[in-house]
mmCIF file of C-alpha atoms in Angstrom:
data_model
loop_
_atom_site.group_PDB
_atom_site.id
_atom_site.type_symbol
_atom_site.label_atom_id
_atom_site.label_comp_id
_atom_site.label_asym_id
_atom_site.label_seq_id
_atom_site.Cartn_x
_atom_site.Cartn_y
_atom_site.Cartn_z
ATOM 1 C CA ALA I 7 117.690 116.742 106.188
ATOM 2 C CA ARG I 8 118.916 113.367 107.016
ATOM 3 C CA LEU I 9 116.002 112.016 106.563
ATOM 4 C CA ASN I 10 114.926 113.687 103.325
ATOM 5 C CA GLN I 11 117.765 112.073 101.324
ATOM 6 C CA LYS I 12 117.089 108.717 103.658
ATOM 7 C CA TYR I 13 113.571 109.285 101.286
ATOM 8 C CA ALA I 14 115.440 110.244 98.673
ATOM 9 C CA VAL I 15 117.467 106.905 98.467
ATOM 10 C CA ILE I 16 114.284 104.337 99.292
ATOM 11 C CA ASN I 17 111.905 106.093 96.560
ATOM 12 C CA ALA I 18 114.904 105.269 93.555
ATOM 13 C CA MET I 19 115.856 102.002 95.233
ATOM 14 C CA PRO I 20 112.543 100.366 93.442
ATOM 15 C CA ARG I 21 113.308 102.028 89.950
ATOM 16 C CA LEU I 22 116.918 100.670 90.198
ATOM 17 C CA LEU I 23 115.870 97.481 91.318
ATOM 18 C CA ILE I 24 112.888 97.258 88.699
ATOM 19 C CA GLU I 25 115.860 98.260 86.004
ATOM 20 C CA SER I 26 118.144 95.694 87.078
ATOM 21 C CA ILE I 27 115.578 93.141 86.962
ATOM 22 C CA PHE I 28 114.530 93.756 83.393
ATOM 23 C CA MET I 29 118.343 93.786 81.870
ATOM 24 C CA VAL I 30 118.777 90.945 84.193
ATOM 25 C CA SER I 31 116.134 89.123 82.687
ATOM 26 C CA ILE I 32 116.114 89.698 78.566
ATOM 27 C CA LEU I 33 119.947 88.768 78.822
ATOM 28 C CA GLY I 34 119.109 85.416 80.936
ATOM 29 C CA TYR I 35 117.026 85.298 77.911
ATOM 30 C CA LEU I 36 119.227 85.566 75.601
ATOM 31 C CA ILE I 37 121.396 83.294 77.469
ATOM 32 C CA VAL I 38 119.176 80.899 77.308
ATOM 33 C CA CYS I 39 118.556 81.068 73.720
ATOM 34 C CA VAL I 40 122.210 80.947 72.653
ATOM 35 C CA ALA I 41 122.298 77.815 74.754
ATOM 36 C CA ALA I 42 119.867 76.506 73.177
ATOM 37 C CA GLY I 43 121.167 76.996 69.655
ATOM 38 C CA ASP I 44 118.305 78.940 68.322
ATOM 39 C CA ASP I 45 118.494 82.145 65.335
ATOM 40 C CA MET I 46 119.593 84.975 66.640
ATOM 41 C CA LYS I 47 117.827 86.631 63.467
ATOM 42 C CA GLN I 48 114.393 84.942 64.510
ATOM 43 C CA MET I 49 115.085 86.508 68.354
ATOM 44 C CA ILE I 50 115.494 89.985 66.988
ATOM 45 C CA PRO I 51 110.959 90.919 66.659
ATOM 46 C CA THR I 52 111.066 89.033 69.918
ATOM 47 C CA LEU I 53 113.931 91.398 71.523
ATOM 48 C CA THR I 54 112.055 94.625 69.506
ATOM 49 C CA ALA I 55 108.873 93.713 71.309
ATOM 50 C CA PHE I 56 110.111 93.356 75.061
ATOM 51 C CA GLY I 57 112.470 96.811 74.332
ATOM 52 C CA LEU I 58 109.135 98.865 73.451
ATOM 53 C CA ALA I 59 107.221 97.321 76.187
ATOM 54 C CA ALA I 60 110.194 98.112 78.866
ATOM 55 C CA VAL I 61 110.009 101.885 76.634
ATOM 56 C CA ARG I 62 106.385 101.927 77.056
ATOM 57 C CA LEU I 63 105.864 100.239 80.546
ATOM 58 C CA MET I 64 108.817 101.556 82.989
ATOM 59 C CA PRO I 65 108.030 105.100 83.229
ATOM 60 C CA CYS I 66 104.213 103.886 84.137
ATOM 61 C CA VAL I 67 106.047 101.436 87.033
ATOM 62 C CA ASN I 68 108.062 104.285 88.056
ATOM 63 C CA ARG I 69 105.336 106.718 89.024
ATOM 64 C CA ILE I 70 103.638 103.939 90.449
ATOM 65 C CA ASN I 71 106.550 103.017 92.583
ATOM 66 C CA THR I 72 107.059 107.309 93.115
ATOM 67 C CA TYR I 73 103.618 107.130 94.336
ATOM 68 C CA LEU I 74 103.272 104.046 96.748
ATOM 69 C CA THR I 75 106.516 105.386 98.579
ATOM 70 C CA ASP I 76 104.972 109.044 98.581
ATOM 71 C CA ILE I 77 101.693 107.238 100.330
ATOM 72 C CA SER I 78 103.901 105.331 102.759
ATOM 73 C CA TYR I 79 105.994 108.591 103.670
ATOM 74 C CA PHE I 80 103.087 111.042 104.296
ATOM 75 C CA ARG I 81 101.116 108.532 105.974
ATOM 76 C CA PRO I 82 102.144 109.716 109.161
ATOM 77 C CA CYS I 83 101.231 113.005 109.123
ATOM 78 C CA LEU I 84 98.442 112.219 107.876
ATOM 79 C CA ASP I 85 97.116 110.161 110.532
ATOM 80 C CA TYR I 86 98.282 112.483 112.943
ATOM 81 C CA VAL I 87 95.781 115.729 111.303
ATOM 82 C CA TYR I 88 93.093 113.151 110.711
ATOM 83 C CA GLU I 89 93.627 112.417 114.517
ATOM 84 C CA ASN I 90 93.436 115.930 115.979
ATOM 85 C CA MET I 91 90.476 116.558 113.055
ATOM 86 C CA ASN I 92 88.511 113.947 114.784
ATOM 87 C CA ILE I 93 88.214 115.093 118.365
ATOM 88 C CA ASN I 94 85.102 113.412 119.204
ATOM 89 C CA GLU I 95 86.134 109.905 118.524
ATOM 90 C CA ILE I 96 89.179 110.638 120.455
ATOM 91 C CA SER I 97 87.500 111.840 123.453
ATOM 92 C CA LYS I 98 85.378 108.876 124.002
ATOM 93 C CA LYS I 99 88.578 106.789 123.378
ATOM 94 C CA THR I 100 90.764 108.448 126.356
ATOM 95 C CA ASN I 101 88.024 110.766 128.087
ATOM 96 C CA GLN I 102 89.439 114.239 127.301
ATOM 97 C CA THR I 103 88.144 117.501 126.350
ATOM 98 C CA LEU I 104 84.777 117.227 124.731
ATOM 99 C CA LEU I 105 82.772 115.468 127.745
ATOM 100 C CA PRO I 106 78.745 115.213 127.144
ATOM 101 C CA VAL I 107 77.801 119.150 126.806
ATOM 102 C CA ASP I 108 75.227 119.896 129.943
ATOM 103 C CA GLU I 109 72.692 122.386 127.746
ATOM 104 C CA THR I 110 71.441 123.324 131.513
ATOM 105 C CA LYS I 111 74.435 124.883 132.367
ATOM 106 C CA THR I 112 75.649 128.260 130.942
ATOM 107 C CA MET I 113 79.192 129.949 131.166
ATOM 108 C CA GLN I 114 79.841 133.578 131.280
ATOM 109 C CA LEU I 115 83.064 134.965 133.038
ATOM 110 C CA LYS I 116 82.616 137.180 135.127
ATOM 111 C CA ASN I 117 84.300 137.024 138.515
ATOM 112 C CA ARG I 118 87.234 134.651 138.149
ATOM 113 C CA ILE I 119 89.477 131.753 136.309
ATOM 114 C CA GLU I 120 90.497 129.285 138.963
ATOM 115 C CA LEU I 121 93.470 126.566 137.985
ATOM 116 C CA LYS I 122 93.281 124.439 141.257
ATOM 117 C CA ASN I 123 95.277 121.634 142.656
ATOM 118 C CA ILE I 124 97.263 121.192 139.062
ATOM 119 C CA VAL I 125 98.815 118.309 138.168
ATOM 120 C CA TYR I 126 100.588 117.196 135.418
ATOM 121 C CA ALA I 127 102.804 115.537 133.433
ATOM 122 C CA TYR I 128 103.942 115.064 129.678
ATOM 123 C CA PRO I 129 102.770 111.518 128.014
ATOM 124 C CA ASN I 130 105.297 108.740 128.653
ATOM 125 C CA THR I 131 107.127 110.916 131.702
ATOM 126 C CA ASP I 132 106.804 110.495 135.362
ATOM 127 C CA THR I 133 107.989 114.274 136.161
ATOM 128 C CA LEU I 134 105.796 116.467 136.908
ATOM 129 C CA ILE I 135 105.726 119.449 135.165
ATOM 130 C CA PHE I 136 103.209 121.027 137.817
ATOM 131 C CA ASP I 137 102.455 119.219 141.485
ATOM 132 C CA HIS I 138 99.167 121.063 142.890
ATOM 133 C CA ALA I 139 99.700 124.096 141.301
ATOM 134 C CA ASP I 140 96.999 126.912 142.119
ATOM 135 C CA MET I 141 96.507 130.170 140.146
ATOM 136 C CA THR I 142 93.509 132.598 140.108
ATOM 137 C CA VAL I 143 92.979 135.350 136.797
ATOM 138 C CA PRO I 144 90.300 137.914 138.090
ATOM 139 C CA CYS I 145 88.218 139.151 135.118
ATOM 140 C CA GLY I 146 89.224 142.275 134.043
ATOM 141 C CA LYS I 147 92.660 142.091 134.594
ATOM 142 C CA SER I 148 95.486 141.133 132.669
ATOM 143 C CA VAL I 149 98.254 137.819 134.536
ATOM 144 C CA GLY I 150 101.682 138.063 133.708
ATOM 145 C CA ILE I 151 103.473 134.797 133.110
ATOM 146 C CA MET I 152 106.902 134.212 133.245
ATOM 147 C CA GLY I 153 110.383 132.590 133.508
ATOM 148 C CA PRO I 154 112.945 130.378 131.714
ATOM 149 C CA SER I 155 112.265 128.193 128.159
ATOM 150 C CA GLY I 156 111.276 125.406 129.240
ATOM 151 C CA ALA I 157 109.726 126.603 132.335
ATOM 152 C CA GLY I 158 105.725 125.574 131.702
ATOM 153 C CA LYS I 159 104.647 128.903 130.705
ATOM 154 C CA SER I 160 102.864 127.947 127.316
ATOM 155 C CA THR I 161 102.291 123.916 128.533
ATOM 156 C CA ILE I 162 99.747 126.528 131.276
ATOM 157 C CA VAL I 163 98.084 128.418 128.222
ATOM 158 C CA ASP I 164 97.178 124.793 126.886
ATOM 159 C CA ILE I 165 95.586 123.796 130.032
ATOM 160 C CA LEU I 166 94.314 126.968 130.295
ATOM 161 C CA LEU I 167 92.944 125.658 126.882
ATOM 162 C CA GLY I 168 91.477 122.224 127.765
ATOM 163 C CA LEU I 169 93.876 120.855 124.895
ATOM 164 C CA LEU I 170 96.226 119.115 127.485
ATOM 165 C CA LYS I 171 94.373 116.773 130.015
ATOM 166 C CA VAL I 172 95.395 117.560 133.882
ATOM 167 C CA HIS I 173 96.193 114.348 135.781
ATOM 168 C CA GLU I 174 94.603 115.691 139.014
ATOM 169 C CA GLY I 175 93.381 119.699 139.465
ATOM 170 C CA GLN I 176 90.114 121.622 137.710
ATOM 171 C CA ILE I 177 89.600 124.649 135.669
ATOM 172 C CA LEU I 178 87.423 126.592 136.529
ATOM 173 C CA CYS I 179 85.353 129.842 135.343
ATOM 174 C CA ASP I 180 83.196 131.325 138.170
ATOM 175 C CA GLY I 181 83.384 128.154 140.243
ATOM 176 C CA ASP I 182 82.072 126.048 137.452
ATOM 177 C CA ASN I 183 84.265 123.072 135.983
ATOM 178 C CA VAL I 184 85.204 124.274 132.393
ATOM 179 C CA PHE I 185 84.942 120.788 131.118
ATOM 180 C CA ASP I 186 80.469 120.968 132.096
ATOM 181 C CA ASN I 187 80.614 123.109 128.738
ATOM 182 C CA TYR I 188 83.865 122.993 127.026
ATOM 183 C CA PRO I 189 82.360 124.695 123.718
ATOM 184 C CA ALA I 190 80.884 127.179 125.688
ATOM 185 C CA TRP I 191 84.747 127.693 127.378
ATOM 186 C CA LEU I 192 86.154 127.746 124.229
ATOM 187 C CA SER I 193 83.989 130.720 122.958
ATOM 188 C CA GLN I 194 85.165 133.024 125.665
ATOM 189 C CA ILE I 195 88.401 132.297 124.778
ATOM 190 C CA GLY I 196 90.793 134.486 122.095
ATOM 191 C CA TYR I 197 94.370 132.577 121.548
ATOM 192 C CA ILE I 198 97.152 135.051 120.527
ATOM 193 C CA PRO I 199 100.064 133.118 119.411
ATOM 194 C CA GLN I 200 103.911 133.734 118.620
ATOM 195 C CA SER I 201 103.673 132.880 115.500
ATOM 196 C CA ILE I 202 100.110 133.427 113.597
ATOM 197 C CA TYR I 203 99.239 130.742 110.854
ATOM 198 C CA LEU I 204 97.956 133.633 107.505
ATOM 199 C CA VAL I 205 96.932 131.893 104.152
ATOM 200 C CA ASP I 206 97.242 133.622 100.406
ATOM 201 C CA GLU I 207 93.670 135.004 100.954
ATOM 202 C CA PRO I 208 92.283 138.373 101.824
ATOM 203 C CA ILE I 209 92.425 139.892 104.680
ATOM 204 C CA ARG I 210 88.533 139.388 105.370
ATOM 205 C CA ASN I 211 88.918 135.861 105.474
ATOM 206 C CA ASN I 212 91.829 135.459 107.567
ATOM 207 C CA ILE I 213 90.725 137.216 110.284
ATOM 208 C CA ALA I 214 87.295 135.429 109.929
ATOM 209 C CA PHE I 215 89.222 132.326 109.711
ATOM 210 C CA GLY I 216 87.216 129.229 109.526
ATOM 211 C CA ILE I 217 83.998 131.003 108.762
ATOM 212 C CA ALA I 218 81.991 130.460 105.875
ATOM 213 C CA ASP I 219 82.101 133.179 103.150
ATOM 214 C CA ASP I 220 78.166 134.089 103.595
ATOM 215 C CA GLU I 221 78.301 134.305 106.828
ATOM 216 C CA ILE I 222 81.116 136.846 108.039
ATOM 217 C CA ASP I 223 80.482 140.389 109.116
ATOM 218 C CA ASP I 224 82.457 143.246 107.541
ATOM 219 C CA ASN I 225 80.798 144.961 110.139
ATOM 220 C CA ARG I 226 82.075 142.814 112.592
ATOM 221 C CA ILE I 227 85.639 143.052 110.486
ATOM 222 C CA TRP I 228 85.961 146.789 110.487
ATOM 223 C CA GLN I 229 85.169 146.794 114.211
ATOM 224 C CA VAL I 230 88.387 144.003 114.827
ATOM 225 C CA LEU I 231 90.236 145.809 113.015
ATOM 226 C CA GLU I 232 89.773 149.429 114.794
ATOM 227 C CA GLU I 233 90.496 147.883 117.499
ATOM 228 C CA ALA I 234 93.691 146.327 116.739
ATOM 229 C CA GLN I 235 94.318 149.642 115.476
ATOM 230 C CA LEU I 236 94.706 148.290 111.824
ATOM 231 C CA LYS I 237 91.536 149.955 110.395
ATOM 232 C CA GLU I 238 93.414 152.861 109.246
ATOM 233 C CA PHE I 239 96.192 151.296 107.137
ATOM 234 C CA ILE I 240 93.646 148.971 105.931
ATOM 235 C CA GLN I 241 91.389 151.921 104.644
ATOM 236 C CA THR I 242 94.365 152.722 102.565
ATOM 237 C CA LEU I 243 94.965 149.317 100.262
ATOM 238 C CA PRO I 244 92.523 149.590 96.913
ATOM 239 C CA GLU I 245 91.343 146.742 97.743
ATOM 240 C CA GLY I 246 90.864 146.929 101.438
ATOM 241 C CA LEU I 247 88.927 143.843 103.134
ATOM 242 C CA ASP I 248 90.172 141.757 99.478
ATOM 243 C CA THR I 249 93.443 142.605 99.718
ATOM 244 C CA ALA I 250 95.705 139.365 98.984
ATOM 245 C CA ILE I 251 98.546 139.327 101.662
ATOM 246 C CA GLY I 252 100.472 136.518 100.390
ATOM 247 C CA ASP I 253 101.395 132.738 101.940
ATOM 248 C CA ARG I 254 102.366 133.475 105.354
ATOM 249 C CA GLY I 255 101.535 137.074 105.107
ATOM 250 C CA VAL I 256 104.169 137.989 103.455
ATOM 251 C CA ARG I 257 102.873 141.704 102.291
ATOM 252 C CA LEU I 258 102.705 142.731 105.907
ATOM 253 C CA SER I 259 105.547 143.749 108.427
ATOM 254 C CA GLY I 260 105.998 141.687 111.901
ATOM 255 C CA GLY I 261 103.664 144.161 113.730
ATOM 256 C CA GLN I 262 100.832 144.268 110.743
ATOM 257 C CA ARG I 263 100.875 140.160 111.380
ATOM 258 C CA GLN I 264 100.371 140.387 114.642
ATOM 259 C CA ARG I 265 97.563 142.781 114.478
ATOM 260 C CA VAL I 266 95.492 140.679 111.738
ATOM 261 C CA ALA I 267 96.243 138.057 114.737
ATOM 262 C CA ILE I 268 94.896 140.163 117.620
ATOM 263 C CA ALA I 269 92.098 140.648 115.128
ATOM 264 C CA ARG I 270 91.335 137.258 114.542
ATOM 265 C CA ALA I 271 91.260 136.372 118.285
ATOM 266 C CA LEU I 272 88.538 139.681 119.216
ATOM 267 C CA ALA I 273 86.416 138.712 116.439
ATOM 268 C CA THR I 274 85.141 135.413 118.057
ATOM 269 C CA ASN I 275 83.534 138.228 120.504
ATOM 270 C CA PRO I 276 86.029 136.860 123.732
ATOM 271 C CA LYS I 277 86.331 137.345 126.716
ATOM 272 C CA VAL I 278 89.729 136.413 127.505
ATOM 273 C CA LEU I 279 92.808 136.830 125.728
ATOM 274 C CA LEU I 280 95.509 134.347 125.556
ATOM 275 C CA CYS I 281 98.632 135.873 124.592
ATOM 276 C CA ASP I 282 101.600 133.147 124.176
ATOM 277 C CA GLU I 283 104.968 134.994 123.569
ATOM 278 C CA ALA I 284 103.304 137.377 120.943
ATOM 279 C CA THR I 285 106.089 139.675 120.713
ATOM 280 C CA SER I 286 108.685 137.504 121.046
ATOM 281 C CA ALA I 287 109.070 137.357 116.939
ATOM 282 C CA LEU I 288 109.202 141.611 116.819
ATOM 283 C CA ASP I 289 111.487 144.720 116.840
ATOM 284 C CA PRO I 290 111.602 146.989 119.865
ATOM 285 C CA ILE I 291 108.899 149.614 117.972
ATOM 286 C CA SER I 292 106.488 146.555 117.080
ATOM 287 C CA THR I 293 106.374 145.362 119.971
ATOM 288 C CA SER I 294 105.762 148.257 121.915
ATOM 289 C CA LYS I 295 103.249 148.881 119.670
ATOM 290 C CA ILE I 296 101.453 145.466 120.519
ATOM 291 C CA GLU I 297 102.115 146.759 124.029
ATOM 292 C CA GLU I 298 100.627 150.403 123.806
ATOM 293 C CA LEU I 299 97.324 148.138 121.987
ATOM 294 C CA ALA I 300 96.916 145.619 124.723
ATOM 295 C CA MET I 301 96.979 148.152 127.821
ATOM 296 C CA GLU I 302 94.288 149.567 126.120
ATOM 297 C CA LEU I 303 92.547 146.190 125.657
ATOM 298 C CA LYS I 304 92.990 145.156 129.317
ATOM 299 C CA ASP I 305 89.664 147.604 129.918
ATOM 300 C CA ARG I 306 87.538 145.749 127.889
ATOM 301 C CA TYR I 307 89.273 141.774 127.582
ATOM 302 C CA THR I 308 90.412 139.470 131.119
ATOM 303 C CA ILE I 309 94.489 139.017 129.542
ATOM 304 C CA VAL I 310 96.856 136.181 130.293
ATOM 305 C CA ILE I 311 100.136 137.265 129.106
ATOM 306 C CA VAL I 312 102.910 134.331 128.413
ATOM 307 C CA THR I 313 106.604 136.497 128.288
ATOM 308 C CA HIS I 314 110.281 136.198 128.227
ATOM 309 C CA ASN I 315 110.586 139.428 129.115
ATOM 310 C CA MET I 316 110.350 140.879 132.551
ATOM 311 C CA GLN I 317 110.342 144.578 131.747
ATOM 312 C CA GLN I 318 107.221 144.129 129.663
ATOM 313 C CA ALA I 319 105.022 142.054 132.526
ATOM 314 C CA VAL I 320 105.913 144.525 134.899
ATOM 315 C CA ARG I 321 104.109 147.361 132.222
ATOM 316 C CA ILE I 322 101.316 145.277 131.348
ATOM 317 C CA SER I 323 100.166 142.898 133.939
ATOM 318 C CA ASP I 324 98.260 143.667 137.247
ATOM 319 C CA SER I 325 99.361 140.385 138.330
ATOM 320 C CA THR I 326 102.596 138.542 137.322
ATOM 321 C CA ALA I 327 103.394 134.207 137.676
ATOM 322 C CA PHE I 328 106.390 133.297 138.006
ATOM 323 C CA PHE I 329 106.994 129.691 136.701
ATOM 324 C CA LEU I 330 110.358 127.421 137.052
ATOM 325 C CA LEU I 331 111.276 123.954 135.917
ATOM 326 C CA GLY I 332 107.491 123.355 135.729
ATOM 327 C CA GLU I 333 107.275 125.412 139.135
ATOM 328 C CA LEU I 334 104.713 127.538 139.767
ATOM 329 C CA VAL I 335 107.234 129.373 141.914
ATOM 330 C CA GLU I 336 105.399 132.471 143.085
ATOM 331 C CA PHE I 337 101.892 134.755 142.036
ATOM 332 C CA GLY I 338 100.835 137.968 143.098
ATOM 333 C CA ASN I 339 100.468 141.230 142.918
ATOM 334 C CA THR I 340 103.438 142.674 140.196
ATOM 335 C CA GLU I 341 104.538 145.369 141.747
ATOM 336 C CA LYS I 342 105.113 143.401 144.801
ATOM 337 C CA LEU I 343 106.865 140.028 143.254
ATOM 338 C CA PHE I 344 109.294 142.780 141.176
ATOM 339 C CA SER I 345 110.017 145.182 144.213
ATOM 340 C CA TYR I 346 109.919 142.609 147.426
ATOM 341 C CA PRO I 347 109.698 138.999 146.321
ATOM 342 C CA ALA I 348 108.646 136.168 148.520
ATOM 343 C CA ASP I 349 111.346 133.826 146.682
ATOM 344 C CA LYS I 350 114.675 134.045 146.206
ATOM 345 C CA ARG I 351 114.454 131.868 143.112
ATOM 346 C CA THR I 352 112.364 134.575 142.014
ATOM 347 C CA GLU I 353 114.902 137.275 143.203
ATOM 348 C CA ASP I 354 117.214 135.512 141.307
ATOM 349 C CA TYR I 355 115.497 135.551 138.369
ATOM 350 C CA ILE I 356 114.893 139.186 138.123
ATOM 351 C CA THR I 357 118.231 140.439 139.137
ATOM 352 C CA GLY I 358 119.212 138.225 136.258
ATOM 353 C CA ARG I 359 121.418 135.545 137.991
ATOM 354 C CA PHE I 360 120.051 132.855 136.095
ATOM 355 C CA GLY I 361 117.602 133.052 132.961
#
């Protein structure tokens, strides 16, 4: 709000300044003419011409000023978007994510995903978020990641996605570094965020997000809708897949929007589903239904779930990792971790003594 107030003031200042300069100029002209003894009657046509010119030019000058101010105000945002879209150029400068692909290497998850000796600190800080952390995600299993806010749960997901460059360590898929063929690695991942981005387009386009209209396979769309348990609802709509859902999906309930997110993640035939607080904004009934869906998907996908809800981790996860202040405190079988925690901090968190 404060930034918008400053923007409004700065945006209005040039207009007021220009008007003030114009008025001072007219008054200065009058003073000079009177001092020189000029006939006031002869000055009327000249002043009239100046007045008409000002009436015509001032709106144009003000619009130009507004456009220039808007360009300056929004330029940092545009620069940020451009830098994120121009990934290849960024990679060449920072040597991260999209390294040249070795076409001789294929990548297909069959056994496990490993994070080995991960060392990471946020940019411009020396405090390590992860200090030689290790974690293994077995293929076909579900792994829960729990911990209080700021523990580093979402950070580990971003590292798995390759969005953050680690200082040391490796991300391995069946022993192969995922950056040896990063596009192949990404093609195996379906990401389900806490809040899905939906546009005022048909359901078809929101699920096949980023795919050209002529390349969308309706059979695949119906297939993932069935997997996401949303097919029956879509079939009851008069326009079916052509139903527009409104900006940010306002025509859908919270649970339905999250099912669209799941369907979108499944549309690319991934091997791994990364769920980052996917149910934190839902009511208990919707959360329960999404959990039931996750239990069914466990049989066909490897699932990594970031959650604040400890009971959710118990219900869904085969293994659970507990993070605290960026440290991987404990990782192991879910039942064993909750029944017999090896670390006192894990026990304190589970029993509600902190967090």
